[in-house]
Amino acid sequence: MAALLGSLLLFASGTLRAVTVEYDLTIAQQAMDFTGHTVEAMTVNGQLPGPTLRFTEGDHAVIRVHNRMDVETSIHWHGLLLPNAMDGVPHVTYPPIASGETFTYEFDLRQSGTYWYHSHTMLQEQRGLYGSIVIAPKEAGEFDGLRDHVVVLSDWTDEDANSVLHTLKRGSEWYAIQKGSGQSILGAARLGMLGAYFSRELQRMPPMDLSDVYYDRFLLNGAPQQSLVAQPGEKIRLRVIAGSASTFFYLQFAGAPMRVIAADGQMVRPFKEERMLIGVAETYDVIVTVPPEGSYEFRASAHDGSGHASLWIGEGTRHAAPDIPFPNLYVNMGGLKLKQVLALTPGGSMGMPTKAVREGKFDQPGMNGMDGMSSMDGMMMPMETTTTISTPLMEHSGHDMSGMDDSMMPMDTSMATDDNPVTTKSSWLGLLAEDVSSQAPLAGGGMSAERPGPPYDKLRALQSTTFDASKPVREIRLTLDGDMERYVWFLNNKPLSESDDIEIKRGEVVRFIMINRSMMHHPMHLHGHFFRVLNAQGEYSPLKHTVDVVPMTTTVIEFAAEEFGDWFFHCHLLYHMMSGMARVVHYQDFTLDPAT
Ligand SMILES: [Cu+2]
């Protein structure tokens, strides 16, 4: 009895200590100018990105989201552990916030670190609905005395995002669907409407034109260039958030290598990095030390080389970060175009046929596949050179590769005179080009040292992250595929609309084996959980909420199924998510609120 009383008192005092922190976020359509043209953006409290929400671990958050737009909206808290009904995915965890309505989120903060929030409705994230979350730990750690500065990276196009997707799916009935349903595509999916939509698309959608879309600007806290006053010798903790819709960035500080201390909000054993790749929806905390004199550039370069955004730290003479070698590409595959090569999946499966996948042949983390590429012998393969081409900011024109040395052609030099450079006019093409060119079997040399992949093998958790060995393990194998001709993206060869939920049980350890048979990076995000990314650190494998599954590789993640609910699991490339690359992870016996 005494023990019981003791625990009750402890509980009571814990409750008393909890501080309630309240925010009001007003979402509105607002004219903004990033390019010299005024277009309508979507803002939070009149800002793009939205305000930084600051809390301390253990706080009770009350966040009222007011929708002043003429369309429905939603806000999802990316990376936060919270009750399912507070997760903010329309038609999955709650009804959308209708025009003129307010939704009040309320939850306890069970974690600390750098996170972010964004709309989960249609393509609104591309239009500006995102912002940062900083949660201080209950007890200050080694780095908490440092000054911190939030860095939200994003990509901007003046083009309406629906028209971007329309272009990607040219010939589709996207607008009809949108008008007809008046709901998000997720909602449509829940209603089973998308099956018909996609089957129509699969029959009649003509091939996309890769060169129609590009980003006008890359933004750092809402502008291409920012500066930060700092003292020589000062150490600053940058909380870097990739809030972009579809852009990965290379991060580099001109002053000295960065010290990486956290990934996806979780502290890791610190390590130094000269240049690092951040995937869409990931966060990294890095410490930079301001050199004795001058202003030093912290640069975020778009993965495809089409531009960058900068934070100039310190005052005086400017010292720029180096340009990153352009992802050069040479494609002439015996009449095949790049998009046709990419369209080889899932049919060709790039050397990873479904039968072999089912037999578990590709279950180990790391590089895979490409056996099937032998049928393409004699064709020119894309490749990456290490030539640095200095491109002016936002220069989208193609680059001339006529000076390319024949000896650099890895597979078929007989075609070297038939120069047919692919221009990198579009971000999409650039991303694709990068994906193709960075593949070891294709490029002959893998990702170059100057264009590294994600730094996952260096991420080491501070404590062991293994689970109780007595728990049952559920293993789920997922192939990541795409059909570029139709611009449909799949998990296990099915888009969201044609698939069942992924069912799991409370108390299990769930292991996802993700086998990427496509030529694109897919930053996969699981709502409401942290998962271990199995890597070189073994027992100390890091905990993340988003992981880039690199082209032609297998990534294995594990999580404890302890967060009851229906949780969205999807590729965080916005247009992939909207084109089918998503699932609902459903806990057995969980029932949705009927209003949802
Ligand atoms: Cu994807």
Coordinates of C-alpha atoms in Angstrom, one line a residue, residues 65-594:
V65 CA -4.6 25.6 -36.0
H66 CA -6.9 28.1 -37.7
N67 CA -7.6 27.5 -41.3
R68 CA -8.2 30.9 -43.0
M69 CA -7.8 29.5 -46.5
D70 CA -10.7 28.7 -48.9
V71 CA -9.6 25.1 -49.0
E72 CA -9.2 22.4 -46.4
T73 CA -5.9 21.8 -44.7
S74 CA -4.0 19.8 -42.1
I75 CA -0.8 20.0 -40.0
H76 CA 1.3 16.9 -39.3
W77 CA 4.1 17.0 -36.6
H78 CA 6.9 15.2 -38.3
G79 CA 8.9 13.0 -36.0
L80 CA 6.9 13.5 -32.9
L81 CA 5.6 10.6 -30.8
L82 CA 2.0 11.4 -30.0
P83 CA -1.5 9.9 -29.8
N84 CA -2.7 8.8 -33.2
A85 CA -5.6 11.3 -33.4
M86 CA -3.1 14.1 -33.0
D87 CA -0.9 13.0 -36.0
G88 CA -2.6 15.2 -38.5
V89 CA -3.1 13.0 -41.6
P90 CA -6.4 13.9 -43.1
H91 CA -8.7 10.9 -43.7
V92 CA -6.3 8.6 -41.9
T93 CA -6.1 10.0 -38.4
Y94 CA -8.7 12.8 -38.4
P95 CA -11.0 14.7 -40.7
P96 CA -9.3 17.6 -42.6
I97 CA -9.5 21.1 -41.1
A98 CA -12.2 22.7 -43.2
S99 CA -12.0 26.2 -44.5
G100 CA -12.8 28.6 -41.6
E101 CA -12.4 25.9 -39.0
T102 CA -10.0 25.5 -36.1
F103 CA -8.5 22.2 -34.9
T104 CA -6.8 22.1 -31.4
Y105 CA -4.0 19.6 -31.1
E106 CA -3.0 18.6 -27.6
F107 CA -0.3 16.2 -26.6
D108 CA 2.6 15.6 -24.2
L109 CA 6.2 16.0 -25.5
R110 CA 7.9 12.7 -24.8
Q111 CA 11.2 13.6 -26.6
S112 CA 13.7 16.3 -27.4
G113 CA 15.5 17.5 -30.5
T114 CA 14.9 19.1 -33.9
Y115 CA 11.7 18.3 -35.8
W116 CA 9.3 20.0 -38.1
Y117 CA 5.7 20.3 -39.1
H118 CA 3.9 20.5 -42.5
S119 CA 0.6 20.2 -44.2
H120 CA -0.3 16.7 -45.2
T121 CA -3.1 17.8 -47.5
M122 CA -2.7 17.4 -51.3
L123 CA 0.4 19.4 -52.5
Q124 CA 0.2 22.3 -49.9
E125 CA 3.6 21.5 -48.6
Q126 CA 5.1 22.6 -51.9
R127 CA 3.3 26.0 -51.5
G128 CA 4.9 26.9 -48.2
L129 CA 3.1 25.1 -45.3
Y130 CA 6.0 24.0 -43.2
G131 CA 7.9 25.1 -40.1
S132 CA 10.3 23.9 -37.4
I133 CA 9.9 22.4 -33.9
V134 CA 12.7 22.6 -31.3
I135 CA 12.3 20.6 -28.1
A136 CA 14.9 21.2 -25.4
P137 CA 15.8 18.2 -23.3
K138 CA 14.7 18.0 -19.7
E139 CA 18.3 18.0 -18.5
A140 CA 20.7 20.1 -20.5
G141 CA 23.4 18.1 -22.3
E142 CA 26.9 18.9 -23.5
F143 CA 25.7 21.0 -26.4
D144 CA 22.7 22.7 -25.0
G145 CA 24.6 25.7 -23.8
L146 CA 25.5 26.6 -27.4
R147 CA 23.6 29.2 -29.3
D148 CA 21.3 27.4 -31.8
H149 CA 20.0 28.6 -35.2
V150 CA 17.2 26.8 -37.1
V151 CA 17.9 26.3 -40.8
V152 CA 14.8 25.3 -42.8
L153 CA 15.6 24.2 -46.4
S154 CA 13.0 24.1 -49.1
D155 CA 12.4 24.2 -52.8
W156 CA 10.1 26.7 -54.5
T157 CA 8.4 26.9 -57.9
D158 CA 6.2 29.7 -59.1
E159 CA 4.2 27.0 -61.0
D160 CA 1.2 25.7 -59.2
A161 CA 2.0 22.4 -57.6
N162 CA -1.0 20.8 -59.1
S163 CA 0.2 21.7 -62.5
V164 CA 3.6 20.2 -61.6
L165 CA 1.9 16.9 -60.8
H166 CA -0.3 17.3 -63.8
T167 CA 2.7 17.7 -66.0
L168 CA 4.3 14.6 -64.4
K169 CA 1.1 12.7 -65.1
R170 CA 0.4 14.4 -68.4
G171 CA -2.9 13.3 -69.9
S172 CA -4.3 12.3 -66.6
E173 CA -7.6 13.3 -65.2
W174 CA -6.1 14.8 -62.1
Y175 CA -8.1 18.0 -62.1
A176 CA -11.3 16.1 -62.6
I177 CA -10.5 13.9 -59.7
Q178 CA -9.6 16.9 -57.6
K179 CA -12.8 18.8 -58.3
G180 CA -15.0 15.7 -58.3
S181 CA -14.0 14.5 -54.9
G182 CA -13.3 17.8 -53.1
Q183 CA -11.1 15.8 -50.8
S184 CA -7.5 14.9 -50.5
I185 CA -6.1 12.0 -52.5
L186 CA -5.7 10.2 -49.2
G187 CA -9.3 10.6 -48.5
A188 CA -10.1 9.3 -52.0
A189 CA -7.8 6.4 -51.3
R190 CA -9.7 5.6 -48.1
L191 CA -12.9 5.7 -50.0
G192 CA -11.5 3.2 -52.5
M193 CA -11.9 5.7 -55.3
L194 CA -8.3 5.6 -56.4
G195 CA -8.3 2.1 -57.7
A196 CA -10.4 3.2 -60.7
Y197 CA -8.4 6.3 -61.1
F198 CA -5.1 4.5 -61.3
S199 CA -6.4 1.7 -63.5
R200 CA -7.6 4.3 -65.9
E201 CA -4.2 6.0 -65.7
L202 CA -2.3 2.8 -66.3
Q203 CA -4.2 2.2 -69.5
R204 CA -4.0 5.6 -71.1
M205 CA -1.5 7.9 -69.5
P206 CA 1.1 9.0 -72.0
P207 CA 4.7 9.2 -71.1
M208 CA 5.8 12.1 -69.0
D209 CA 8.1 14.8 -70.4
L210 CA 11.0 14.9 -68.0
S211 CA 12.1 18.4 -68.9
D212 CA 8.9 20.4 -68.0
V213 CA 9.4 21.0 -64.3
Y214 CA 12.1 22.7 -62.4
Y215 CA 12.5 24.7 -59.2
D216 CA 12.8 28.5 -59.4
R217 CA 14.5 28.9 -56.1
F218 CA 16.0 26.9 -53.2
L219 CA 15.2 28.6 -49.9
L220 CA 17.0 28.7 -46.6
N221 CA 14.5 30.1 -44.0
G222 CA 12.5 31.5 -46.9
A223 CA 15.2 33.2 -48.9
P224 CA 18.0 32.1 -51.2
Q225 CA 20.6 34.1 -49.2
Q226 CA 20.6 34.8 -45.5
S227 CA 23.2 36.0 -43.1
L228 CA 23.8 35.5 -39.4
V229 CA 25.8 37.8 -37.1
A230 CA 28.4 35.7 -35.2
Q231 CA 31.5 36.2 -33.2
P232 CA 34.9 34.8 -34.3
G233 CA 35.5 31.5 -32.6
E234 CA 31.8 31.1 -31.7
K235 CA 30.3 27.7 -31.9
I236 CA 26.8 27.6 -33.3
R237 CA 24.5 24.6 -33.4
L238 CA 22.6 24.7 -36.7
R239 CA 19.4 22.7 -36.6
V240 CA 19.0 21.8 -40.3
I241 CA 15.7 20.6 -41.6
A242 CA 15.1 19.4 -45.1
G243 CA 11.5 20.8 -45.5
S244 CA 11.7 20.5 -49.3
A245 CA 9.0 18.8 -51.4
S246 CA 11.5 16.8 -53.5
T247 CA 15.0 18.2 -53.1
F248 CA 17.9 16.5 -51.3
F249 CA 20.7 18.9 -50.4
Y250 CA 24.5 18.7 -49.9
L251 CA 25.4 20.6 -46.8
Q252 CA 28.8 22.2 -46.5
F253 CA 30.4 25.0 -44.3
A254 CA 33.2 27.0 -45.9
G255 CA 34.9 27.6 -42.5
A256 CA 35.8 24.1 -41.5
P257 CA 34.2 20.6 -41.4
M258 CA 30.9 20.5 -39.5
R259 CA 30.5 18.4 -36.4
V260 CA 27.3 16.3 -36.6
I261 CA 25.7 15.7 -33.2
A262 CA 22.1 14.6 -34.0
A263 CA 20.1 13.0 -36.7
D264 CA 16.3 13.2 -36.9
G265 CA 16.3 14.8 -33.4
Q266 CA 18.3 12.0 -31.8
M267 CA 21.7 12.6 -30.4
V268 CA 24.5 10.5 -32.0
R269 CA 28.2 10.1 -31.3
P270 CA 29.6 13.3 -32.8
F271 CA 31.6 13.0 -36.0
K272 CA 33.1 15.4 -38.5
E273 CA 31.8 15.8 -42.0
E274 CA 33.1 18.0 -44.7
R275 CA 30.1 17.6 -47.0
M276 CA 26.9 15.7 -46.2
L277 CA 23.7 14.6 -48.0
I278 CA 20.5 15.4 -46.2
G279 CA 17.4 13.6 -47.6
V280 CA 13.9 15.1 -47.8
A281 CA 12.2 15.3 -44.4
E282 CA 15.4 14.5 -42.4
T283 CA 17.0 16.7 -39.8
Y284 CA 20.6 17.0 -38.7
D285 CA 22.1 19.1 -35.9
V286 CA 25.6 20.3 -36.8
I287 CA 28.0 22.5 -35.0
V288 CA 30.0 25.0 -36.9
T289 CA 32.9 27.1 -35.5
V290 CA 33.1 30.6 -36.8
P291 CA 36.7 31.3 -38.1
P292 CA 38.8 34.3 -36.8
E293 CA 37.8 36.7 -39.5
G294 CA 35.3 37.1 -42.3
S295 CA 31.9 35.7 -43.3
Y296 CA 31.7 32.0 -44.1
E297 CA 29.1 30.3 -46.3
F298 CA 27.0 27.5 -45.0
R299 CA 25.7 26.2 -48.3
A300 CA 22.8 23.8 -49.1
S301 CA 23.3 22.7 -52.7
A302 CA 20.5 20.9 -54.5
H303 CA 21.4 17.3 -55.2
D304 CA 20.9 17.7 -58.9
G305 CA 23.2 20.7 -59.1
S306 CA 20.6 23.1 -60.2
G307 CA 21.1 25.7 -57.5
H308 CA 21.7 26.4 -53.8
A309 CA 20.8 28.5 -50.8
S310 CA 23.2 30.1 -48.4
L311 CA 23.6 31.2 -44.9
W312 CA 26.5 33.6 -44.5
I313 CA 27.9 33.3 -40.9
G314 CA 30.0 36.1 -39.5
E315 CA 31.0 39.5 -40.8
G316 CA 33.6 40.8 -43.2
T317 CA 35.2 39.3 -46.3
R318 CA 33.1 36.6 -47.8
H319 CA 34.4 33.0 -48.1
A320 CA 32.2 30.9 -50.3
A321 CA 31.8 27.1 -49.9
P322 CA 33.2 25.2 -52.9
D323 CA 31.0 24.3 -55.9
I324 CA 30.1 20.6 -56.0
P325 CA 30.9 18.6 -59.1
F326 CA 27.9 18.7 -61.4
P327 CA 26.1 15.3 -61.8
N328 CA 27.2 15.0 -65.4
L329 CA 25.4 12.5 -67.5
Y330 CA 25.8 11.0 -70.9
V331 CA 23.0 8.9 -72.1
N332 CA 22.7 7.2 -75.4
M333 CA 21.4 3.8 -74.9
G334 CA 21.0 2.5 -78.4
G335 CA 17.9 4.5 -79.0
L336 CA 16.6 4.1 -75.5
K337 CA 15.8 7.3 -73.8
L338 CA 16.6 7.9 -70.1
K339 CA 12.9 7.7 -69.2
Q340 CA 12.7 4.3 -70.9
V341 CA 15.6 3.1 -68.9
L342 CA 13.9 4.3 -65.8
A343 CA 10.7 2.7 -66.9
L344 CA 12.4 -0.7 -66.8
T345 CA 11.1 -1.0 -63.3
P346 CA 9.1 -2.8 -62.0
G347 CA 8.9 -5.1 -65.0
G348 CA 12.6 -5.5 -65.4
S349 CA 13.1 -5.1 -61.6
M350 CA 16.7 -4.2 -62.4
G351 CA 18.1 -7.6 -61.6
M352 CA 15.9 -8.1 -58.6
P353 CA 12.9 -10.2 -59.9
T354 CA 10.0 -10.6 -57.6
K355 CA 10.5 -14.3 -57.2
A356 CA 14.1 -13.8 -56.0
V357 CA 12.9 -11.0 -53.7
R358 CA 10.3 -13.3 -52.2
E359 CA 12.9 -15.9 -51.6
G360 CA 14.8 -13.4 -49.5
K361 CA 17.8 -13.0 -51.9
F362 CA 18.0 -9.3 -51.3
D363 CA 17.3 -9.0 -47.6
Q364 CA 20.7 -7.9 -46.5
P365 CA 21.4 -4.1 -46.2
G366 CA 23.5 -2.7 -49.0
M367 CA 23.9 -2.7 -52.8
N368 CA 21.9 -5.1 -54.9
G369 CA 20.7 -6.2 -58.2
M370 CA 21.6 -5.1 -61.7
D371 CA 22.0 -8.7 -63.0
G372 CA 19.3 -7.9 -65.5
M373 CA 21.5 -5.2 -66.9
S374 CA 23.6 -7.7 -68.8
S375 CA 20.9 -7.6 -71.5
M376 CA 21.8 -4.0 -72.0
D377 CA 25.4 -4.8 -72.9
G378 CA 26.7 -2.6 -75.7
M379 CA 24.6 0.3 -74.7
M380 CA 26.1 3.5 -73.4
M381 CA 25.7 3.8 -69.7
P382 CA 25.2 7.0 -67.8
M383 CA 28.2 8.1 -65.9
E384 CA 29.5 10.7 -63.6
T385 CA 32.6 12.7 -64.2
T386 CA 34.5 14.5 -61.5
T387 CA 34.8 17.7 -63.4
T388 CA 33.7 20.7 -61.4
I389 CA 31.5 23.0 -63.4
S390 CA 30.8 26.2 -61.7
T391 CA 27.2 27.1 -62.3
P392 CA 25.7 30.4 -61.5
L393 CA 22.9 30.4 -58.9
M394 CA 19.7 29.0 -60.5
E395 CA 21.3 28.4 -63.8
H396 CA 19.1 25.8 -65.4
S397 CA 20.6 25.6 -68.9
G398 CA 22.2 22.5 -70.1
H399 CA 25.9 22.0 -70.0
D400 CA 28.2 21.1 -72.8
M401 CA 30.0 17.9 -72.5
S402 CA 31.6 17.9 -75.9
G403 CA 35.0 18.1 -74.2
M404 CA 34.6 14.8 -72.5
D405 CA 37.5 12.5 -72.6
D406 CA 36.7 9.2 -74.5
S407 CA 38.6 7.3 -71.8
M408 CA 36.0 8.2 -69.3
M409 CA 33.3 6.2 -71.0
P410 CA 33.0 3.1 -68.9
M411 CA 31.2 0.7 -71.0
D412 CA 31.1 1.5 -74.7
T413 CA 33.5 3.9 -76.1
S414 CA 32.4 3.2 -79.7
M415 CA 29.6 5.7 -79.2
A416 CA 31.8 8.4 -77.8
T417 CA 31.6 10.5 -81.0
D418 CA 27.9 10.4 -81.0
D419 CA 27.6 13.1 -78.4
N420 CA 24.1 13.5 -77.1
P421 CA 24.2 15.3 -73.9
V422 CA 21.2 15.4 -71.7
T423 CA 20.4 18.9 -70.6
T424 CA 19.7 19.3 -66.9
K425 CA 16.9 21.9 -67.4
S426 CA 14.7 20.3 -64.9
S427 CA 15.1 19.4 -61.3
W428 CA 13.3 16.2 -62.0
L429 CA 15.6 15.2 -64.8
G430 CA 18.5 16.3 -62.6
L431 CA 17.4 14.1 -59.8
L432 CA 16.9 11.2 -62.1
A433 CA 20.2 11.9 -63.8
E434 CA 21.9 11.9 -60.5
D435 CA 20.3 8.7 -59.5
V436 CA 21.4 7.0 -62.6
S437 CA 24.8 8.4 -62.6
S438 CA 25.6 7.6 -59.0
Q439 CA 25.0 3.9 -59.3
A440 CA 28.1 1.8 -59.1
P441 CA 27.2 -0.8 -61.7
L442 CA 26.2 1.9 -64.1
A443 CA 28.8 4.5 -63.4
G444 CA 31.6 2.0 -62.9
G445 CA 32.8 4.0 -60.0
G446 CA 29.9 4.4 -57.6
M447 CA 29.1 7.6 -55.9
S448 CA 32.2 9.8 -56.0
A449 CA 33.9 11.0 -52.9
E450 CA 32.8 14.5 -53.9
R451 CA 29.1 13.4 -54.1
P452 CA 28.7 11.2 -51.1
G453 CA 25.6 9.2 -50.3
P454 CA 23.8 9.6 -46.9
P455 CA 26.1 9.3 -43.9
Y456 CA 24.2 6.6 -42.3
D457 CA 27.0 4.2 -41.4
K458 CA 28.6 7.0 -39.3
L459 CA 25.4 7.4 -37.2
R460 CA 25.9 5.8 -33.9
A461 CA 23.3 6.0 -31.1
L462 CA 24.5 7.0 -27.7
Q463 CA 22.8 4.0 -26.1
S464 CA 22.1 0.5 -27.3
T465 CA 18.9 0.5 -29.4
T466 CA 18.3 -3.2 -29.5
F467 CA 14.9 -4.6 -28.4
D468 CA 13.9 -7.2 -25.8
A469 CA 15.0 -10.5 -27.5
S470 CA 11.9 -12.3 -26.2
K471 CA 9.5 -10.2 -28.3
P472 CA 8.1 -11.7 -31.4
V473 CA 9.5 -10.3 -34.7
R474 CA 7.3 -9.6 -37.7
E475 CA 9.2 -9.3 -40.9
I476 CA 7.7 -7.4 -43.8
R477 CA 9.4 -7.2 -47.1
L478 CA 8.7 -4.2 -49.3
T479 CA 9.9 -3.5 -52.8
L480 CA 10.2 0.1 -53.9
D481 CA 9.3 0.4 -57.6
G482 CA 8.3 3.1 -60.0
D483 CA 6.9 3.3 -63.5
M484 CA 8.3 6.5 -65.0
E485 CA 6.3 6.1 -68.2
R486 CA 3.1 6.4 -66.2
Y487 CA 4.5 8.3 -63.2
V488 CA 3.1 5.8 -60.7
W489 CA 5.1 4.8 -57.6
F490 CA 4.7 1.5 -55.8
L491 CA 5.4 -0.5 -52.7
N492 CA 5.3 -4.2 -53.6
N493 CA 4.2 -3.3 -57.1
K494 CA 1.0 -1.7 -55.9
P495 CA 0.0 2.0 -55.3
L496 CA -1.7 3.0 -52.1
S497 CA -5.1 2.8 -53.8
E498 CA -4.9 -0.9 -54.6
S499 CA -3.3 -2.1 -51.4
D500 CA -4.3 -3.3 -48.0
D501 CA -3.0 -1.8 -44.8
I502 CA 0.2 -3.2 -43.4
E503 CA -1.1 -5.0 -40.3
I504 CA 1.0 -5.3 -37.2
K505 CA 0.4 -6.2 -33.5
R506 CA 1.1 -4.3 -30.4
G507 CA 4.1 -5.8 -28.5
E508 CA 5.9 -7.0 -31.6
V509 CA 9.2 -5.9 -33.1
V510 CA 8.4 -5.0 -36.7
R511 CA 11.2 -5.3 -39.3
F512 CA 10.7 -3.7 -42.7
I513 CA 13.1 -4.9 -45.4
M514 CA 12.9 -2.2 -48.1
I515 CA 14.3 -3.2 -51.4
N516 CA 14.7 -0.3 -53.8
R517 CA 14.4 -1.6 -57.4
S518 CA 14.1 1.9 -58.8
M519 CA 16.7 4.4 -59.9
M520 CA 15.5 7.1 -57.5
H521 CA 16.2 7.8 -53.9
H522 CA 13.1 7.3 -51.7
P523 CA 13.2 9.0 -48.3
M524 CA 10.8 6.7 -46.4
H525 CA 9.0 8.1 -43.4
L526 CA 7.0 6.3 -40.7
H527 CA 4.7 8.4 -38.6
G528 CA 4.5 8.2 -34.9
H529 CA 7.6 5.9 -34.3
F530 CA 11.3 5.9 -34.3
F531 CA 12.9 3.0 -36.1
R532 CA 16.4 1.6 -35.9
V533 CA 18.3 1.8 -39.2
L534 CA 20.5 -1.3 -39.2
N535 CA 23.9 -0.2 -40.1
A536 CA 27.6 -0.7 -39.4
Q537 CA 27.1 0.3 -35.7
G538 CA 25.3 -2.9 -34.9
E539 CA 23.8 -2.7 -31.4
Y540 CA 24.1 1.1 -31.6
S541 CA 22.2 1.4 -34.9
P542 CA 20.7 4.9 -34.9
L543 CA 17.0 5.8 -34.4
K544 CA 15.4 7.7 -37.2
H545 CA 12.0 8.7 -38.5
T546 CA 13.0 9.0 -42.1
V547 CA 15.5 7.0 -44.1
D548 CA 16.8 7.4 -47.6
V549 CA 16.6 4.1 -49.4
V550 CA 19.3 4.6 -52.0
P551 CA 18.7 3.3 -55.6
M552 CA 19.4 -0.4 -56.0
T553 CA 20.0 -1.0 -52.3
T554 CA 18.2 -2.7 -49.4
T555 CA 17.6 -0.9 -46.2
V556 CA 16.4 -2.7 -43.1
I557 CA 14.6 -0.9 -40.3
E558 CA 13.1 -2.2 -37.0
F559 CA 10.7 -0.6 -34.5
A560 CA 8.9 -1.6 -31.4
A561 CA 5.2 -1.7 -32.1
E562 CA 4.1 0.2 -29.0
E563 CA 2.2 3.2 -30.5
F564 CA -1.4 2.0 -31.1
G565 CA -3.0 3.5 -34.1
D566 CA -3.2 3.8 -37.9
W567 CA 0.1 5.4 -39.0
F568 CA 1.0 6.6 -42.4
F569 CA 4.2 5.2 -44.0
H570 CA 5.3 6.8 -47.2
C571 CA 8.0 8.2 -49.5
H572 CA 8.5 11.8 -48.5
L573 CA 9.1 12.9 -52.0
L574 CA 5.8 14.8 -52.3
Y575 CA 5.0 13.7 -55.8
H576 CA 5.9 10.1 -55.1
M577 CA 3.6 10.0 -52.1
M578 CA 0.8 11.5 -54.2
S579 CA 1.4 9.0 -56.9
G580 CA 1.0 5.9 -54.8
M581 CA 4.1 5.3 -52.7
A582 CA 2.4 5.1 -49.4
R583 CA 0.7 2.7 -47.0
V584 CA -1.2 2.8 -43.7
V585 CA 0.4 0.7 -40.9
H586 CA -2.5 -0.6 -38.9
Y587 CA -2.3 -2.0 -35.4
Q588 CA -4.6 -5.0 -35.1
D589 CA -7.8 -4.1 -33.1
F590 CA -7.3 -0.4 -33.5
T591 CA -10.5 1.3 -34.6
L592 CA -10.7 4.7 -36.3
D593 CA -12.9 7.4 -35.0
P594 CA -15.9 7.0 -37.3

